[in-house]
Tab-separated table of C-alpha atoms in Angstrom:
chain	number	residue	atom	x	y	z
A	55	MET	CA	74.509	88.304	75.988
A	56	LYS	CA	72.758	91.649	75.836
A	57	THR	CA	74.151	94.843	74.407
A	58	VAL	CA	74.335	97.579	77.015
A	59	ASP	CA	73.638	101.228	76.215
A	60	LYS	CA	75.871	103.847	77.773
A	61	LYS	CA	75.839	107.608	77.688
A	62	LYS	CA	79.555	107.731	76.979
A	63	VAL	CA	81.237	105.199	74.729
A	64	ILE	CA	85.004	104.881	74.931
A	65	LYS	CA	86.775	104.316	71.631
A	66	ILE	CA	89.439	101.892	72.728
A	67	LYS	CA	92.769	102.303	70.975
A	68	ALA	CA	96.501	102.739	71.565
A	69	GLU	CA	98.652	105.193	69.635
A	70	LEU	CA	102.334	106.051	69.744
A	71	TYR	CA	102.883	109.292	71.585
A	72	SER	CA	104.754	112.190	69.983
A	73	ASP	CA	108.240	111.183	68.792
A	74	TYR	CA	108.596	108.289	71.220
A	75	LYS	CA	108.939	104.775	69.844
A	76	HIS	CA	107.905	102.810	72.921
A	77	ILE	CA	105.325	104.995	74.691
A	78	TYR	CA	101.651	104.696	73.760
A	79	MET	CA	98.614	106.719	74.766
A	80	LEU	CA	95.385	104.857	75.414
A	81	ASN	CA	92.015	105.986	74.079
A	82	GLY	CA	93.023	109.382	72.735
A	83	LEU	CA	94.609	110.654	75.945
A	84	SER	CA	96.513	113.881	75.319
A	85	ILE	CA	99.022	115.369	77.756
A	86	PRO	CA	100.737	118.702	76.956
A	87	GLU	CA	104.516	118.634	76.564
A	88	ASP	CA	105.202	120.888	79.550
A	89	TYR	CA	102.654	119.221	81.819
A	90	THR	CA	103.246	118.496	85.500
A	91	LEU	CA	102.021	115.282	87.090
A	92	TYR	CA	101.863	114.570	90.805
A	93	LYS	CA	102.543	111.590	93.012
A	94	TYR	CA	101.865	111.109	96.705
A	95	MET	CA	104.345	109.025	98.668
A	96	PRO	CA	105.825	108.664	102.163
A	97	TYR	CA	108.984	110.614	103.011
A	98	LYS	CA	111.102	107.481	103.502
A	99	ARG	CA	110.114	106.119	100.097
A	100	LEU	CA	111.172	109.321	98.362
A	101	VAL	CA	114.513	109.293	100.173
A	102	GLY	CA	114.991	105.668	99.100
A	103	SER	CA	114.099	106.491	95.483
A	104	VAL	CA	116.628	109.314	95.374
A	105	LYS	CA	119.326	107.204	97.003
A	106	ASN	CA	118.733	104.206	94.722
A	107	LYS	CA	118.084	106.371	91.626
A	108	GLU	CA	114.811	104.691	90.762
A	109	LEU	CA	111.054	105.025	90.522
A	110	VAL	CA	108.991	101.995	91.405
A	111	PHE	CA	106.135	100.419	89.463
A	112	VAL	CA	103.993	97.818	91.227
A	113	SER	CA	102.069	94.694	90.346
A	114	PRO	CA	98.255	95.077	90.321
A	115	LYS	CA	98.337	92.342	92.945
A	116	THR	CA	99.253	95.078	95.448
A	117	TRP	CA	96.141	97.167	94.721
A	118	VAL	CA	93.860	97.207	97.748
A	119	ASP	CA	90.583	97.688	95.871
A	120	PRO	CA	89.416	94.330	94.423
A	121	PHE	CA	87.372	96.137	91.752
A	122	GLU	CA	90.570	97.584	90.271
A	123	ARG	CA	92.194	94.219	89.760
A	124	ARG	CA	88.987	92.364	88.863
A	125	PHE	CA	90.050	91.811	85.240
A	126	TRP	CA	93.782	91.462	85.893
A	127	LYS	CA	94.092	87.671	85.869
A	128	THR	CA	90.985	86.895	83.831
A	129	ASP	CA	91.332	84.133	81.243
A	130	TYR	CA	90.406	85.777	77.928
A	131	SER	CA	91.783	83.033	75.699
A	132	LYS	CA	88.602	81.038	75.031
A	133	ARG	CA	86.376	84.013	74.338
A	134	TYR	CA	88.921	85.968	72.305
A	135	ASN	CA	90.874	83.606	70.058
A	136	GLY	CA	93.680	82.738	72.417
A	137	PHE	CA	94.406	86.250	73.709
A	138	ILE	CA	96.926	86.022	76.534
A	139	GLN	CA	97.626	89.188	78.466
A	140	PRO	CA	101.274	90.139	79.090
A	141	GLU	CA	102.628	91.025	82.499
A	142	ILE	CA	102.120	94.611	83.593
A	143	ALA	CA	103.489	96.888	86.280
A	144	CYS	CA	101.775	100.159	87.093
A	145	MET	CA	102.565	103.560	88.555
A	146	CYS	CA	99.643	105.807	89.489
A	147	LEU	CA	99.937	109.589	89.241
A	148	THR	CA	97.389	112.374	89.455
A	149	THR	CA	96.756	115.411	87.281
A	150	LYS	CA	95.494	117.516	90.193
A	151	SER	CA	97.290	119.100	93.122
A	152	SER	CA	94.480	121.006	94.809
A	153	THR	CA	90.934	119.825	94.080
A	154	ASN	CA	91.608	116.369	95.515
A	155	GLU	CA	94.047	117.495	98.179
A	156	GLU	CA	92.148	116.791	101.392
A	157	ALA	CA	91.113	113.270	100.372
A	158	ALA	CA	94.604	112.507	99.051
A	159	TRP	CA	96.400	113.591	102.224
A	160	LYS	CA	94.016	111.534	104.331
A	161	MET	CA	94.568	108.515	102.099
A	162	TYR	CA	98.347	108.711	102.451
A	163	ALA	CA	98.467	109.871	106.071
A	164	ASP	CA	100.636	107.642	108.213
A	165	ASP	CA	101.531	108.219	111.843
A	166	THR	CA	104.926	106.569	111.258
A	167	ASP	CA	105.986	108.597	108.191
A	168	LYS	CA	105.255	111.972	106.636
A	169	ALA	CA	103.248	112.096	103.419
A	170	LEU	CA	104.664	114.090	100.510
A	171	ARG	CA	103.420	115.151	97.089
A	172	ILE	CA	106.104	115.314	94.444
A	173	SER	CA	105.682	117.296	91.237
A	174	ILE	CA	106.982	115.394	88.200
A	175	ARG	CA	107.776	116.999	84.858
A	176	LYS	CA	106.095	114.873	82.229
A	177	LYS	CA	108.758	115.283	79.534
A	178	GLN	CA	111.636	114.260	81.793
A	179	LEU	CA	109.631	111.297	83.078
A	180	PHE	CA	108.710	110.109	79.593
A	181	ASP	CA	112.285	110.520	78.345
A	182	ASN	CA	113.461	108.267	81.172
A	183	LEU	CA	110.721	105.716	80.486
A	184	GLU	CA	111.575	105.664	76.786
A	185	ASN	CA	115.200	104.881	77.652
A	186	TYR	CA	114.076	102.174	80.084
A	187	ALA	CA	111.791	100.618	77.456
A	188	ILE	CA	114.620	100.537	74.913
A	189	SER	CA	117.044	98.940	77.379
A	190	ASN	CA	114.536	96.382	78.653
A	191	ASN	CA	112.703	95.535	75.420
A	192	CYS	CA	109.299	96.554	76.744
A	193	LYS	CA	106.602	99.153	76.100
A	194	VAL	CA	104.923	101.822	78.188
A	195	TYR	CA	101.217	102.606	77.950
A	196	VAL	CA	99.576	105.635	79.520
A	197	GLY	CA	95.860	105.762	80.293
A	198	LYS	CA	93.426	107.899	82.201
A	199	ALA	CA	91.441	106.244	84.968
A	200	ILE	CA	87.792	105.728	84.038
A	201	TYR	CA	85.308	106.623	86.777
A	202	GLU	CA	82.067	106.077	84.850
A	203	TYR	CA	80.776	103.007	86.686
A	204	ASP	CA	79.593	101.822	90.068
A	205	ARG	CA	80.459	98.455	91.584
A	206	THR	CA	77.399	96.669	90.173
A	207	THR	CA	78.175	97.777	86.619
A	208	ILE	CA	81.829	96.782	86.886
A	209	VAL	CA	80.925	93.328	88.178
A	210	GLY	CA	78.586	92.756	85.224
A	211	LEU	CA	80.674	94.219	82.392
A	212	HIS	CA	81.968	90.873	81.144
A	213	ASN	CA	78.408	89.555	80.763
A	214	GLN	CA	77.556	92.189	78.180
A	215	ILE	CA	78.610	93.278	74.731
A	216	ASN	CA	80.212	96.685	75.175
A	217	GLU	CA	83.312	98.685	74.320
A	218	PHE	CA	85.395	96.658	76.791
A	219	PHE	CA	84.125	93.245	75.702
A	220	PRO	CA	83.431	93.345	71.950
A	221	LYS	CA	81.282	90.745	70.239
A	222	SER	CA	83.852	89.568	67.692
A	223	PRO	CA	86.482	87.136	69.045
A	224	ASN	CA	89.065	88.956	66.919
A	225	GLU	CA	88.463	92.469	68.239
A	226	PHE	CA	89.798	92.163	71.787
A	227	SER	CA	93.293	93.704	71.972
A	228	LEU	CA	95.989	94.753	74.409
A	229	ALA	CA	94.359	98.198	74.461
A	230	HIS	CA	91.105	96.599	75.662
A	231	TYR	CA	92.906	94.767	78.452
A	232	LEU	CA	94.819	97.857	79.624
A	233	THR	CA	91.670	99.952	79.480
A	234	LEU	CA	89.991	97.446	81.796
A	235	MET	CA	92.943	98.012	84.121
A	236	CYS	CA	92.031	101.712	84.191
A	237	LEU	CA	88.524	101.137	85.567
A	238	LYS	CA	87.790	102.597	88.984
A	239	ARG	CA	84.523	103.143	90.774
A	240	LYS	CA	82.751	106.523	90.673
A	241	SER	CA	83.512	107.113	94.335
A	242	PHE	CA	87.214	107.496	93.496
A	243	ALA	CA	86.726	110.171	90.833
A	244	PHE	CA	88.389	112.793	93.043
A	245	GLU	CA	91.748	111.112	92.383
A	246	ASN	CA	91.969	112.212	88.721
A	247	GLU	CA	94.435	109.393	88.133
A	248	ILE	CA	96.765	108.748	85.236
A	249	ARG	CA	98.089	105.180	85.035
A	250	LEU	CA	101.429	104.273	83.491
A	251	PHE	CA	101.896	100.621	82.566
A	252	ILE	CA	105.151	98.839	81.795
A	253	VAL	CA	104.171	95.961	79.518
A	254	LYS	CA	106.123	92.864	78.541
A	255	GLU	CA	105.453	89.164	78.152
A	256	LYS	CA	107.680	88.476	81.170
A	257	LEU	CA	108.879	91.266	83.449
A	258	ASP	CA	111.910	91.143	85.722
A	259	TRP	CA	110.193	91.445	89.077
A	260	VAL	CA	111.817	92.260	92.391
A	261	GLY	CA	109.098	90.854	94.611
A	262	ASP	CA	105.996	92.706	93.398
A	263	LEU	CA	108.020	95.652	92.081
A	264	ILE	CA	109.645	96.828	88.886
A	265	LYS	CA	112.426	99.293	89.610
A	266	VAL	CA	112.987	101.826	86.854
A	267	SER	CA	116.410	103.434	86.999
A	268	MET	CA	116.451	107.220	86.745
A	269	GLU	CA	118.064	110.182	88.428
A	270	ILE	CA	115.607	111.780	90.868
A	271	ASN	CA	116.789	115.388	90.615
A	272	LYS	CA	115.220	118.847	90.409
A	273	ASP	CA	114.846	118.566	86.636
A	274	LEU	CA	112.509	115.605	87.118
A	275	VAL	CA	111.076	116.658	90.498
A	276	PRO	CA	111.145	120.461	90.704
A	277	ARG	CA	108.924	120.657	93.781
A	278	VAL	CA	108.038	118.627	96.850
A	279	THR	CA	105.034	119.539	98.970
A	280	ILE	CA	105.003	118.410	102.595
A	281	GLY	CA	101.696	117.105	103.858
A	282	PRO	CA	99.836	119.335	106.309
A	283	LEU	CA	99.940	118.801	110.029
A	284	LYS	CA	96.805	116.959	111.096
A	285	PRO	CA	94.434	119.497	112.691
A	286	PHE	CA	94.003	119.421	116.449
A	287	THR	CA	90.620	118.926	118.065
A	288	ASN	CA	88.986	121.818	119.890
A	289	ASP	CA	89.854	120.360	123.299
A	290	ASP	CA	93.490	119.723	122.376
A	291	PRO	CA	95.732	122.113	124.367
A	292	ARG	CA	98.002	122.420	121.310
A	293	LYS	CA	95.237	123.920	119.150
A	294	GLY	CA	96.402	127.530	119.623
A	295	LEU	CA	99.938	126.500	118.633
A	296	TYR	CA	98.941	124.767	115.384
A	297	ASN	CA	100.629	127.272	113.045
A	298	ILE	CA	103.821	127.327	115.112
A	299	ILE	CA	104.060	123.527	115.238
A	300	GLN	CA	103.323	123.203	111.517
A	301	ASN	CA	105.964	125.805	110.607
A	302	THR	CA	108.496	123.980	112.757
A	303	GLU	CA	107.663	120.702	111.033
A	304	LYS	CA	107.986	122.392	107.638
A	305	GLU	CA	111.475	123.697	108.417
A	306	VAL	CA	112.637	120.277	109.635
A	307	TYR	CA	111.502	118.490	106.463
A	308	LYS	CA	112.519	121.351	104.191
A	309	ASN	CA	116.109	121.172	105.453
A	310	LYS	CA	116.179	117.430	104.817
A	311	LEU	CA	114.474	117.521	101.422
A	312	THR	CA	116.542	120.343	99.923
A	313	THR	CA	119.577	118.232	100.730
A	314	THR	CA	117.982	115.066	99.361
A	315	ILE	CA	117.049	116.735	96.034
A	316	THR	CA	119.493	119.585	95.576
A	317	ASN	CA	117.854	122.953	94.816
A	318	CYS	CA	114.382	121.436	94.801
A	319	ASN	CA	111.592	123.829	95.783
A	320	VAL	CA	110.026	122.610	99.042
A	321	THR	CA	106.671	123.899	100.275
A	322	GLN	CA	104.078	122.736	102.761
A	323	SER	CA	100.366	122.275	102.224
A	324	GLN	CA	98.349	124.917	104.068
A	325	LEU	CA	95.180	122.868	103.875
A	326	TYR	CA	94.272	123.300	107.545
A	327	THR	CA	95.978	126.628	108.220
A	328	ASP	CA	93.603	129.402	109.221
A	329	LYS	CA	95.657	132.559	108.796
A	330	LYS	CA	92.756	134.812	109.777
A	331	PRO	CA	90.754	133.076	112.480
A	332	LEU	CA	87.204	134.290	112.980
A	333	THR	CA	86.869	136.349	116.188
A	334	ARG	CA	83.498	138.062	115.729
A	335	ILE	CA	80.346	137.739	113.644
């Protein structure tokens, strides 16, 4: 095997975060105490989460991109002294609410359900996850998605000696495995993803889901942003009514959402709203 040179070398490690006993940060990730994270989801899923008092983590098996789950079920035992990966469930959040907005809304757009972006207070989320980890004898790891590589590089990583696949059979650790689960291709860098992993030798799955009990209230989710109305084409007779139709849609969902999460701040993305249309050059 050859040793590959890279401009940026990741120092793979896992460290307990703050005063928590079951939450670990991967590779030196630092998130401020009062930080807000964001999650896109359909309206019906949020209503179900509030009703059932739960947030859902999923199996990597559900990930659409095969390059994300490439190393999920790999057999590492022969190369790395019997290392057997535990089961993991993941929830993907983002650290951005504006710079990736257009691509994110398009990704989650669904003609059968309205896309939402919920703001999640990091401290309240981590407090809930710590309690879940204690009750379920598991651990939570938090890592930042790594967008350094293209598809060709990702495919060939295991054939090289690098930070992900060390030379010594004793060096490969859980942190290495979870870091591999944070790899995404360069073309997805706009997502600015943070990945939360629930880790245990055997998880209690409900289908491909792990349901984490927690109260979905305004302390956890202080704001919900309604996805923008899809813009009309120039020959669409509704084009001149875009702002009116979008405002009507906002009021409909706002009335529902402020009831769903009491006193939650509800806004609507103005991504396609032209408040001052150009009339003359």
